[in-house]
PDB file of C-alpha atoms in Angstrom:
ATOM      1  CA  MET T  17    -102.683  50.594 -63.756  1.00 91.00           C
ATOM      2  CA  TRP T  18    -103.832  53.139 -61.376  1.00 93.00           C
ATOM      3  CA  ILE T  19    -106.873  55.003 -62.198  1.00 94.00           C
ATOM      4  CA  SER T  20    -107.410  58.319 -60.247  1.00 94.00           C
ATOM      5  CA  ASN T  21    -110.082  58.774 -57.744  1.00 93.00           C
ATOM      6  CA  GLU T  22    -110.401  62.109 -59.257  1.00 95.00           C
ATOM      7  CA  VAL T  23    -112.084  60.017 -62.504  1.00 94.00           C
ATOM      8  CA  ASN T  24    -113.575  57.166 -60.280  1.00 94.00           C
ATOM      9  CA  ARG T  25    -115.379  60.306 -58.008  1.00 93.00           C
ATOM     10  CA  GLY T  26    -116.200  62.627 -60.245  1.00 94.00           C
ATOM     11  CA  PHE T  27    -114.423  65.610 -58.347  1.00 96.00           C
ATOM     12  CA  PRO T  28    -111.358  66.852 -57.028  1.00 97.00           C
ATOM     13  CA  PRO T  29    -109.112  65.442 -53.950  1.00 98.00           C
ATOM     14  CA  ASP T  30    -109.856  67.371 -51.074  1.00 97.00           C
ATOM     15  CA  PHE T  31    -106.925  68.744 -50.167  1.00 98.00           C
ATOM     16  CA  LYS T  32    -102.907  68.183 -50.697  1.00 98.00           C
ATOM     17  CA  VAL T  33     -99.988  67.687 -48.162  1.00 98.00           C
ATOM     18  CA  LYS T  34     -96.225  67.763 -48.054  1.00 98.00           C
ATOM     19  CA  TYR T  35     -94.954  64.379 -46.318  1.00 98.00           C
ATOM     20  CA  ARG T  36     -92.016  62.004 -45.223  1.00 98.00           C
ATOM     21  CA  PHE T  37     -92.342  58.622 -44.412  1.00 98.00           C
ATOM     22  CA  TYR T  38     -90.208  57.329 -41.241  1.00 98.00           C
ATOM     23  CA  THR T  39     -87.635  55.558 -41.795  1.00 96.00           C
ATOM     24  CA  GLN T  40     -87.748  52.021 -40.036  1.00 94.00           C
ATOM     25  CA  GLU T  41     -85.560  53.101 -36.890  1.00 95.00           C
ATOM     26  CA  GLU T  42     -88.011  55.955 -36.457  1.00 95.00           C
ATOM     27  CA  GLY T  43     -90.914  53.652 -35.751  1.00 91.00           C
ATOM     28  CA  GLY T  44     -91.965  53.549 -40.003  1.00 94.00           C
ATOM     29  CA  ARG T  45     -92.567  51.014 -42.172  1.00 94.00           C
ATOM     30  CA  LYS T  46     -89.814  48.218 -43.758  1.00 95.00           C
ATOM     31  CA  ILE T  47     -91.001  48.836 -47.127  1.00 96.00           C
ATOM     32  CA  LEU T  48     -92.170  52.080 -48.685  1.00 97.00           C
ATOM     33  CA  PRO T  49     -96.272  51.341 -50.368  1.00 97.00           C
ATOM     34  CA  ARG T  50     -97.566  51.346 -53.477  1.00 96.00           C
ATOM     35  CA  GLN T  51    -100.259  53.678 -55.117  1.00 96.00           C
ATOM     36  CA  GLY T  52    -103.350  52.924 -53.306  1.00 94.00           C
ATOM     37  CA  TYR T  53    -102.238  52.610 -49.972  1.00 95.00           C
ATOM     38  CA  ARG T  54    -105.117  52.619 -47.771  1.00 93.00           C
ATOM     39  CA  SER T  55    -103.092  54.895 -44.565  1.00 93.00           C
ATOM     40  CA  ASP T  56    -105.920  56.880 -41.723  1.00 92.00           C
ATOM     41  CA  PHE T  57    -104.947  60.360 -41.453  1.00 94.00           C
ATOM     42  CA  ALA T  58    -104.871  62.198 -38.205  1.00 92.00           C
ATOM     43  CA  LEU T  59    -104.407  65.623 -37.248  1.00 91.00           C
ATOM     44  CA  GLU T  60    -101.272  66.676 -34.427  1.00 87.00           C
ATOM     45  CA  GLU T  61    -104.424  68.198 -32.344  1.00 84.00           C
ATOM     46  CA  ASP T  62    -106.665  64.426 -32.612  1.00 84.00           C
ATOM     47  CA  PHE T  63    -103.363  63.849 -29.769  1.00 79.00           C
ATOM     48  CA  LEU T  64    -104.743  66.161 -27.500  1.00 75.00           C
ATOM     49  CA  ASP T  65    -107.456  64.265 -26.444  1.00 67.00           C
ATOM     50  CA  THR T  66    -107.361  61.011 -24.472  1.00 61.00           C
ATOM     51  CA  GLY T  67    -108.987  58.792 -27.598  1.00 66.00           C
ATOM     52  CA  ILE T  68    -107.806  59.557 -30.975  1.00 69.00           C
ATOM     53  CA  GLU T  69    -110.439  58.868 -33.413  1.00 73.00           C
ATOM     54  CA  LEU T  70    -108.762  58.061 -36.952  1.00 76.00           C
ATOM     55  CA  ARG T  71    -109.821  59.932 -40.231  1.00 86.00           C
ATOM     56  CA  VAL T  72    -110.805  57.917 -42.982  1.00 90.00           C
ATOM     57  CA  ILE T  73    -108.841  60.016 -45.245  1.00 94.00           C
ATOM     58  CA  HIS T  74    -106.388  58.519 -47.604  1.00 95.00           C
ATOM     59  CA  PRO T  75    -103.762  59.596 -49.877  1.00 97.00           C
ATOM     60  CA  GLU T  76    -103.077  59.519 -53.574  1.00 97.00           C
ATOM     61  CA  PHE T  77     -99.594  59.901 -54.168  1.00 98.00           C
ATOM     62  CA  GLU T  78     -97.456  62.203 -57.206  1.00 97.00           C
ATOM     63  CA  ASP T  79     -94.162  61.837 -58.209  1.00 97.00           C
ATOM     64  CA  GLU T  80     -91.314  64.084 -58.557  1.00 96.00           C
ATOM     65  CA  ASN T  81     -93.040  66.109 -61.053  1.00 97.00           C
ATOM     66  CA  GLY T  82     -96.400  66.553 -59.621  1.00 97.00           C
ATOM     67  CA  ASP T  83     -97.957  63.862 -61.626  1.00 96.00           C
ATOM     68  CA  LEU T  84    -100.101  61.069 -60.090  1.00 97.00           C
ATOM     69  CA  ILE T  85     -97.870  57.809 -60.166  1.00 97.00           C
ATOM     70  CA  ILE T  86    -100.225  55.285 -62.411  1.00 96.00           C
ATOM     71  CA  ASN T  87     -97.762  52.596 -61.789  1.00 95.00           C
ATOM     72  CA  GLU T  88     -99.100  50.811 -59.255  1.00 92.00           C
ATOM     73  CA  THR T  89     -96.343  48.654 -59.353  1.00 93.00           C
ATOM     74  CA  ARG T  90     -93.603  51.234 -58.133  1.00 92.00           C
ATOM     75  CA  SER T  91     -93.413  52.369 -54.494  1.00 95.00           C
ATOM     76  CA  VAL T  92     -94.314  55.805 -53.616  1.00 97.00           C
ATOM     77  CA  LEU T  93     -91.261  58.458 -53.195  1.00 97.00           C
ATOM     78  CA  GLU T  94     -90.577  58.396 -49.437  1.00 97.00           C
ATOM     79  CA  SER T  95     -91.074  62.529 -49.260  1.00 98.00           C
ATOM     80  CA  GLY T  96     -93.313  63.984 -51.467  1.00 98.00           C
ATOM     81  CA  ASN T  97     -96.625  65.430 -52.182  1.00 98.00           C
ATOM     82  CA  ALA T  98     -99.799  63.966 -51.595  1.00 98.00           C
ATOM     83  CA  ARG T  99    -103.629  64.262 -53.059  1.00 98.00           C
ATOM     84  CA  MET T 100    -105.875  63.417 -50.167  1.00 97.00           C
ATOM     85  CA  TRP T 101    -109.386  61.915 -50.419  1.00 96.00           C
ATOM     86  CA  ILE T 102    -112.078  62.357 -47.439  1.00 94.00           C
ATOM     87  CA  MET T 103    -113.775  59.189 -47.919  1.00 93.00           C
ATOM     88  CA  PHE T 104    -117.286  59.694 -46.169  1.00 91.00           C
ATOM     89  CA  PRO T 105    -118.824  62.887 -47.751  1.00 91.00           C
ATOM     90  CA  LYS T 106    -121.096  63.161 -44.027  1.00 91.00           C
ATOM     91  CA  ALA T 107    -117.670  63.141 -42.403  1.00 90.00           C
ATOM     92  CA  ARG T 108    -116.368  65.936 -44.810  1.00 92.00           C
ATOM     93  CA  ALA T 109    -119.113  68.213 -43.543  1.00 91.00           C
ATOM     94  CA  GLU T 110    -119.841  67.252 -39.911  1.00 88.00           C
ATOM     95  CA  ARG T 111    -116.254  67.579 -39.025  1.00 87.00           C
ATOM     96  CA  HIS T 112    -113.479  67.924 -41.973  1.00 91.00           C
ATOM     97  CA  ILE T 113    -114.669  71.086 -43.119  1.00 93.00           C
ATOM     98  CA  HIS T 114    -114.021  72.478 -39.776  1.00 91.00           C
ATOM     99  CA  ASP T 115    -110.576  71.067 -39.060  1.00 91.00           C
ATOM    100  CA  ILE T 116    -108.740  71.013 -42.218  1.00 95.00           C
ATOM    101  CA  LYS T 117    -106.281  73.937 -43.135  1.00 96.00           C
ATOM    102  CA  VAL T 118    -103.148  74.974 -44.811  1.00 98.00           C
ATOM    103  CA  GLY T 119    -100.065  74.597 -42.475  1.00 97.00           C
ATOM    104  CA  LEU T 120    -101.632  72.036 -40.010  1.00 95.00           C
ATOM    105  CA  LYS T 121     -99.645  68.718 -39.553  1.00 96.00           C
ATOM    106  CA  GLY T 122    -100.929  65.316 -40.129  1.00 95.00           C
ATOM    107  CA  TYR T 123     -99.735  61.977 -39.954  1.00 95.00           C
ATOM    108  CA  PHE T 124    -100.171  58.815 -41.941  1.00 96.00           C
ATOM    109  CA  MET T 125    -101.497  56.140 -39.562  1.00 93.00           C
ATOM    110  CA  GLU T 126    -101.446  52.423 -39.893  1.00 93.00           C
ATOM    111  CA  GLY T 127    -103.679  51.758 -36.411  1.00 88.00           C
ATOM    112  CA  PRO T 128    -102.411  53.437 -34.191  1.00 87.00           C
ATOM    113  CA  ARG T 129     -98.836  53.935 -35.213  1.00 91.00           C
ATOM    114  CA  ARG T 130     -97.465  56.766 -37.290  1.00 93.00           C
ATOM    115  CA  VAL T 131     -95.743  56.234 -40.314  1.00 97.00           C
ATOM    116  CA  ALA T 132     -95.295  59.103 -42.048  1.00 97.00           C
ATOM    117  CA  GLU T 133     -95.415  63.130 -41.254  1.00 97.00           C
ATOM    118  CA  ALA T 134     -97.319  65.391 -42.894  1.00 98.00           C
ATOM    119  CA  GLU T 135     -98.206  68.898 -43.884  1.00 98.00           C
ATOM    120  CA  ILE T 136    -101.491  70.125 -45.128  1.00 98.00           C
ATOM    121  CA  ILE T 137     -99.972  72.834 -47.793  1.00 98.00           C
ATOM    122  CA  GLU T 138    -103.436  73.510 -50.244  1.00 98.00           C
ATOM    123  CA  ILE T 139    -106.665  73.327 -50.041  1.00 98.00           C
ATOM    124  CA  ILE T 140    -108.817  72.140 -53.472  1.00 98.00           C
ATOM    125  CA  GLY T 141    -112.213  71.009 -53.294  1.00 97.00           C
ATOM    126  CA  LEU T 142    -112.994  70.613 -49.711  1.00 97.00           C
ATOM    127  CA  PHE T 143    -115.611  73.464 -49.056  1.00 95.00           C
ATOM    128  CA  LYS T 144    -117.076  72.051 -52.683  1.00 95.00           C
ATOM    129  CA  ASN T 145    -117.149  68.141 -53.042  1.00 94.00           C
ATOM    130  CA  PRO T 146    -120.182  66.455 -51.837  1.00 89.00           C
ATOM    131  CA  ARG T 147    -121.419  66.656 -48.049  1.00 89.00           C
ATOM    132  CA  ALA T 148    -123.792  63.687 -48.261  1.00 83.00           C
ATOM    133  CA  GLU T 149    -123.700  60.133 -48.841  1.00 74.00           C
TER     134      GLU T 149
END
């Protein structure tokens, strides 16, 4: 059974996205991941530079009712909402707090490959969560 990052870390997610995994024909995954999936995240603007520096921001997926998926054997939805967690507090303060805004487009990344598209739909704890290691 999945234990939420909120319980483990003691604070809320940084933000929430609406996502859609690409089909295999679009260059996406063969199968949908399960809760605990550790993709990186990139904003659309990250691709404007010559070298992309991925953001260590991990998703935590909700079910069709907006509840956290706790069954680790169940695949996540092909499209839905995910709570996003910035994994390094120092990066939250130095980089992400300035860049992340509602309405921005982003991607779940597996190395250099985009496997899902996302749109930031809500800022939750980004400005209150820890900013030092």
